[in-house]
Short mmCIF file of C-alpha atoms in Angstrom, two decimals:
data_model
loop_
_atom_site.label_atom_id
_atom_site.label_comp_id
_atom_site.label_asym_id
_atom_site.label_seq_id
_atom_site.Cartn_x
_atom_site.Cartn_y
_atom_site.Cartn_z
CA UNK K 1 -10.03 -5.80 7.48
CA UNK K 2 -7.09 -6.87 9.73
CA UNK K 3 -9.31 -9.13 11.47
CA UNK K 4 -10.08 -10.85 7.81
CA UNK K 5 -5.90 -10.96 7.58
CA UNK K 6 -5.68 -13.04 11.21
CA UNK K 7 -8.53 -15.14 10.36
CA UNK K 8 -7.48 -16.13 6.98
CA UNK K 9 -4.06 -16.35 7.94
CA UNK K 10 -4.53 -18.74 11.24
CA UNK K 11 -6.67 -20.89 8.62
CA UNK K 12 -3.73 -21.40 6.71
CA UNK K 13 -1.40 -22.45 9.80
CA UNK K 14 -4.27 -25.19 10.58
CA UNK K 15 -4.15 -26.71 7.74
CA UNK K 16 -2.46 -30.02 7.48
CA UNK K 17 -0.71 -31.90 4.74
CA UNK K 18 5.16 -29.93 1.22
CA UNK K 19 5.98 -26.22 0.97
CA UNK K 20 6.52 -24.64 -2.55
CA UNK K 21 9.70 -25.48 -3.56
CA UNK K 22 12.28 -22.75 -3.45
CA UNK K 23 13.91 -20.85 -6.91
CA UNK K 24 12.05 -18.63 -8.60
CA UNK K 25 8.71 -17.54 -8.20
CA UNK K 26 5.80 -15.62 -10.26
CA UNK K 27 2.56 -14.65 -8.14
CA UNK K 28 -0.49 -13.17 -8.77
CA UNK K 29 -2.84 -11.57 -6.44
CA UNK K 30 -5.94 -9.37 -5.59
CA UNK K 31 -5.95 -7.00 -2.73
CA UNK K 32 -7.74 -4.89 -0.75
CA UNK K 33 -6.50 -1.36 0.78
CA UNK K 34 -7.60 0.98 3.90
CA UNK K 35 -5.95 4.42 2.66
CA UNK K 36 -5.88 7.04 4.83
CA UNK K 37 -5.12 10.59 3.56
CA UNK K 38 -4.01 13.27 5.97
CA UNK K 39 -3.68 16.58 5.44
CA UNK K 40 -2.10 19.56 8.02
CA UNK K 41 -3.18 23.47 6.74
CA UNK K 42 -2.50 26.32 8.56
CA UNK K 43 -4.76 29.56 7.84
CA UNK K 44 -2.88 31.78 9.65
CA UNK K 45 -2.43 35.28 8.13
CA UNK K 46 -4.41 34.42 4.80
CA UNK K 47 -7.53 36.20 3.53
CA UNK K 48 -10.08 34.83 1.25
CA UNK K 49 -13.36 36.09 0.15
CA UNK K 50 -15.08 33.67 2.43
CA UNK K 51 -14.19 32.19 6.17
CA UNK K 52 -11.64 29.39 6.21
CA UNK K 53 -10.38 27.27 9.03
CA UNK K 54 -7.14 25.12 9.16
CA UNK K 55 -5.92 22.48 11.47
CA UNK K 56 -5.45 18.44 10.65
CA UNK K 57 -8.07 16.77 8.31
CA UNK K 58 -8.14 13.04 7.87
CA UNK K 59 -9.95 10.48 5.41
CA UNK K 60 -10.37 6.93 4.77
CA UNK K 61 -11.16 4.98 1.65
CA UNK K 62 -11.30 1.12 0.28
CA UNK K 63 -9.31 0.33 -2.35
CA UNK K 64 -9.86 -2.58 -4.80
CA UNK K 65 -6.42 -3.60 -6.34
CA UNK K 66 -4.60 -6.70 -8.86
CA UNK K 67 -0.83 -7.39 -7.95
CA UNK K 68 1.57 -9.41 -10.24
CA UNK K 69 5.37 -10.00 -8.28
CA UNK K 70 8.86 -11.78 -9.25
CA UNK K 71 10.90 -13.31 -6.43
CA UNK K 72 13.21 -15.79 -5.45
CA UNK K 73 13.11 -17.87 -2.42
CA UNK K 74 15.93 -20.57 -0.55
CA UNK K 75 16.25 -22.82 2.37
CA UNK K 76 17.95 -20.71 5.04
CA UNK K 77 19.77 -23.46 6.57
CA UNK K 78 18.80 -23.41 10.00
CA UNK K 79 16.10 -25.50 10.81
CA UNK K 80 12.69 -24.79 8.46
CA UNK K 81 13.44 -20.97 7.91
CA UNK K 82 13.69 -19.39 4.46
CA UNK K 83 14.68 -16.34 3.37
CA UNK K 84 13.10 -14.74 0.10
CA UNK K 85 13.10 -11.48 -2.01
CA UNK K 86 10.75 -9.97 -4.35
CA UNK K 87 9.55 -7.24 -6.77
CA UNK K 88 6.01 -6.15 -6.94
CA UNK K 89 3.51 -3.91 -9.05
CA UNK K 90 -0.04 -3.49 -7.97
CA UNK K 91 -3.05 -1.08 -9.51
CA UNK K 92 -5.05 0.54 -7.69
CA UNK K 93 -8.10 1.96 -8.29
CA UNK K 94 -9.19 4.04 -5.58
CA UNK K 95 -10.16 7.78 -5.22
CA UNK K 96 -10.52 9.84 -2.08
CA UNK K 97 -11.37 13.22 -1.03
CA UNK K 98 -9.87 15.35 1.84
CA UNK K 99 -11.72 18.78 2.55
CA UNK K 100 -9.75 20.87 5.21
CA UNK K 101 -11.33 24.30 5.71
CA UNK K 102 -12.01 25.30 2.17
CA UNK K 103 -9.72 23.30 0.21
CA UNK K 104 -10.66 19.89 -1.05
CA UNK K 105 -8.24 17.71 -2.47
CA UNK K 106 -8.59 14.76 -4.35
CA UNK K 107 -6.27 11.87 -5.30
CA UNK K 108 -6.44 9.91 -8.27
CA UNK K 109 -4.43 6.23 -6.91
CA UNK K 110 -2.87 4.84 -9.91
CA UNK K 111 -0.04 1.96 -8.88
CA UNK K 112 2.07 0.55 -6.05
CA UNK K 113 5.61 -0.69 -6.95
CA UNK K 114 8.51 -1.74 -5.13
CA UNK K 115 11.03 -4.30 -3.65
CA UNK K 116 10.96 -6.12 -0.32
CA UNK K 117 12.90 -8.98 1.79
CA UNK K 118 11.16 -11.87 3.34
CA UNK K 119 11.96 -13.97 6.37
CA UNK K 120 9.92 -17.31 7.34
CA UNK K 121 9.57 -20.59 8.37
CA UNK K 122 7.91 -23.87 6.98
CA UNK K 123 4.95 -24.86 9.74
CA UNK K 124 4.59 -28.62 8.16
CA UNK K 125 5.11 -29.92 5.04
CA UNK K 126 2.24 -27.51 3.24
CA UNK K 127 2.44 -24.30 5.38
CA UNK K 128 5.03 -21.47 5.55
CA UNK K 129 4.63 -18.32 7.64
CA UNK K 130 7.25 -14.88 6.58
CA UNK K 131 7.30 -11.46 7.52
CA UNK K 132 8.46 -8.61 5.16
CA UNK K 133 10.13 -5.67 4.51
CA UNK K 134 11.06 -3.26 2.15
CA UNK K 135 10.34 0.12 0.02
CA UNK K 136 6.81 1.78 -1.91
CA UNK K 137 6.75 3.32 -4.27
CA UNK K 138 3.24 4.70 -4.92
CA UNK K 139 2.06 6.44 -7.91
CA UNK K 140 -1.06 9.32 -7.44
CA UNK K 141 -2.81 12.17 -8.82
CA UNK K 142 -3.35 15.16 -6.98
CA UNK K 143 -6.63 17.56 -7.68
CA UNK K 144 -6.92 21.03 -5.41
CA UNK K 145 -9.90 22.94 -5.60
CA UNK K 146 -11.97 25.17 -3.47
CA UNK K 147 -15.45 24.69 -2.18
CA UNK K 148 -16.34 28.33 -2.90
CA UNK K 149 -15.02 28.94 -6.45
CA UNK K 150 -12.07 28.02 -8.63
CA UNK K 151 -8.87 27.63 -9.53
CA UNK K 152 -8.62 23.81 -10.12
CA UNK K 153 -4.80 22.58 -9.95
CA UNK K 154 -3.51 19.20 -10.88
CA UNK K 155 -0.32 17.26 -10.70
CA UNK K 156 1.01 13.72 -10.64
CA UNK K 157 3.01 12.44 -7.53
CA UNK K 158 5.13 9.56 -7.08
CA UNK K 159 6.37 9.19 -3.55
CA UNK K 160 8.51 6.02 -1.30
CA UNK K 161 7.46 4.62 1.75
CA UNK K 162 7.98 1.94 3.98
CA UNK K 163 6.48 -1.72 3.46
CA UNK K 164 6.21 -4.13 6.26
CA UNK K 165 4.15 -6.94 7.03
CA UNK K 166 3.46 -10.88 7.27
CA UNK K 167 1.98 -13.57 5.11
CA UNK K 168 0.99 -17.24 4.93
CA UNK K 169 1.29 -19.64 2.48
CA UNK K 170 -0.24 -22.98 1.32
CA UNK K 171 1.34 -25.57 -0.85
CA UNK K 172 -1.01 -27.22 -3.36
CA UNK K 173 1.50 -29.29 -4.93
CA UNK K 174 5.74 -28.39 -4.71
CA UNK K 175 5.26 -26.23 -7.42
CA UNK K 176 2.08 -24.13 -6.84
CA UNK K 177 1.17 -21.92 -3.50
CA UNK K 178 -2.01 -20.16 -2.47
CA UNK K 179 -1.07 -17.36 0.25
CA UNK K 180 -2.42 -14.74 2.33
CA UNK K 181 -0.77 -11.21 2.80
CA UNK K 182 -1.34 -8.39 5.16
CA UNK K 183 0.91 -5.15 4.23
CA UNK K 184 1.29 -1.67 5.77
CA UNK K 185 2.78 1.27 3.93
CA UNK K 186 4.01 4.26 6.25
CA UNK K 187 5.75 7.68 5.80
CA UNK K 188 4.37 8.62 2.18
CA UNK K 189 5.01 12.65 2.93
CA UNK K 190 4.42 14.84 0.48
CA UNK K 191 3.98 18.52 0.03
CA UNK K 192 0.54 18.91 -2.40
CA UNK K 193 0.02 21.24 -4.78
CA UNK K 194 0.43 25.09 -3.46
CA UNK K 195 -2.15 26.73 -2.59
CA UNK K 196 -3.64 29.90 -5.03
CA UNK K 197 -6.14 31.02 -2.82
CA UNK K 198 -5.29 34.11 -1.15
CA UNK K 199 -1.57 34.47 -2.50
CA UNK K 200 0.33 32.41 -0.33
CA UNK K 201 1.76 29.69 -2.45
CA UNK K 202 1.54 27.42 0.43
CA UNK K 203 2.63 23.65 0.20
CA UNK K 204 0.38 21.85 2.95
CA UNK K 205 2.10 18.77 4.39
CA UNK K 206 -0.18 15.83 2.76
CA UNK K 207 0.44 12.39 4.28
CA UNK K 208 -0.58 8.54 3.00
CA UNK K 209 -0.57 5.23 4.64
CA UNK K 210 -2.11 1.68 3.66
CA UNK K 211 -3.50 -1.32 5.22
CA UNK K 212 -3.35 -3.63 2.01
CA UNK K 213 -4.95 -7.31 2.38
CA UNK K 214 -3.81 -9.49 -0.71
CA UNK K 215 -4.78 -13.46 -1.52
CA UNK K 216 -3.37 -15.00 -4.68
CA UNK K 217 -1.36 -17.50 -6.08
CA UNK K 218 2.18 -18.43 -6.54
CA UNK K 219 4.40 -20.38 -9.37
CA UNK K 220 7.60 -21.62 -8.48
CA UNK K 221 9.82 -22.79 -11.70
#
């Protein structure tokens, strides 16, 4: 997938041919996402009607998304660079499951919201380059359940991260853009559900992060 982000992204740098003018913008997009769910459990002291092991449990799912984002964008006055920033909304649509020991845990992804800053530079007359930066929030359901029996325990999540990334852009005409974004989302920590099994009320540290691929299209008025 980050090899589809380079690739697309150096295609847009060779192409030849002016930028989208700056103001404000409306974009649209699709996306792809790499989540990877991580969860830490330690077993020590508890006793269940069956064996259980702990220890560090990782998974990774694809995740089909649609984005919709507001920004605003100006010449930065030095040279070809531009400075930009922007609010975003995304669904997702993906579900994963993470079985450590005897607990499996699913989440539900719902939505990805937040605000970043963009820094770039005009290439030629049609293509821009940026990196970005900003906050996540992401939206998720959380199901814990047991391989050997019940209880089944739910609850909704909404946790902030870290976005960071870089992006191309090229100019159809001065008022419409097709782009190209690659986007990672770090340090979504949360505590899941505690546990039942056993007694111990125990909060396992859960962890998220995305690789998010998104190509769309962008309105300046």
């Amino acid at each position: 997938m980050k090899n589809l982000a380079i690739l697309t992204f150096a295609t847009l740098i060779s192409a030849q041919g002016a930028a989208a003018a700056d103001g404000f913008y409306l974009k649209g997009s699709i996306s792809n996402s790499n989540i990877g769910h991580e969860i830490e459990r330690n077993t020590g002291g508890t006793t269940l009607p069956v064996p259980d092991v702990g220890g560090v449990s990782r998974t990774e799912i694809d995740d089909l998304g649609v984005g919709i984002g507001i920004g605003y964008q100006r010449a930065l006055g030095v040279g070809d660079m531009f400075w930009g920033a922007e609010l975003f909304y995304n669904v997702e649509t993906g579900e994963s499951r993470n079985i450590n020991g005897v607990l499996s845990t699913k989440i539900d992804h719902k939505a990805t919201y937040g605000a970043r800053a963009l820094l770039g530079t005009k290439i030629n007359e049609k293509v821009a380059v940026y990196g970005h930066a900003g906050v996540a929030r992401v939206e998720f359901d959380v199901r814990n359940t047991y391989t050997f029996a019940p209880p089944v325990r739910d609850k909704s999540f909404e946790e902030t991260g870290f976005i960071f990334g870089f992006g191309a852009e090229y100019a159809l005409t001065d008022r419409v853009a097709v782009f190209a974004d690659y986007s990672r989302i770090t340090d979504i920590d949360f505590g899941g559900i505690p546990e039942v099994a056993g007694g111990t009320n125990r909060s396992n540290p859960n962890k998220l992060d995305f690789d998010k691929i998104s190509i769309g299209a962008k309105f300046t008025f």
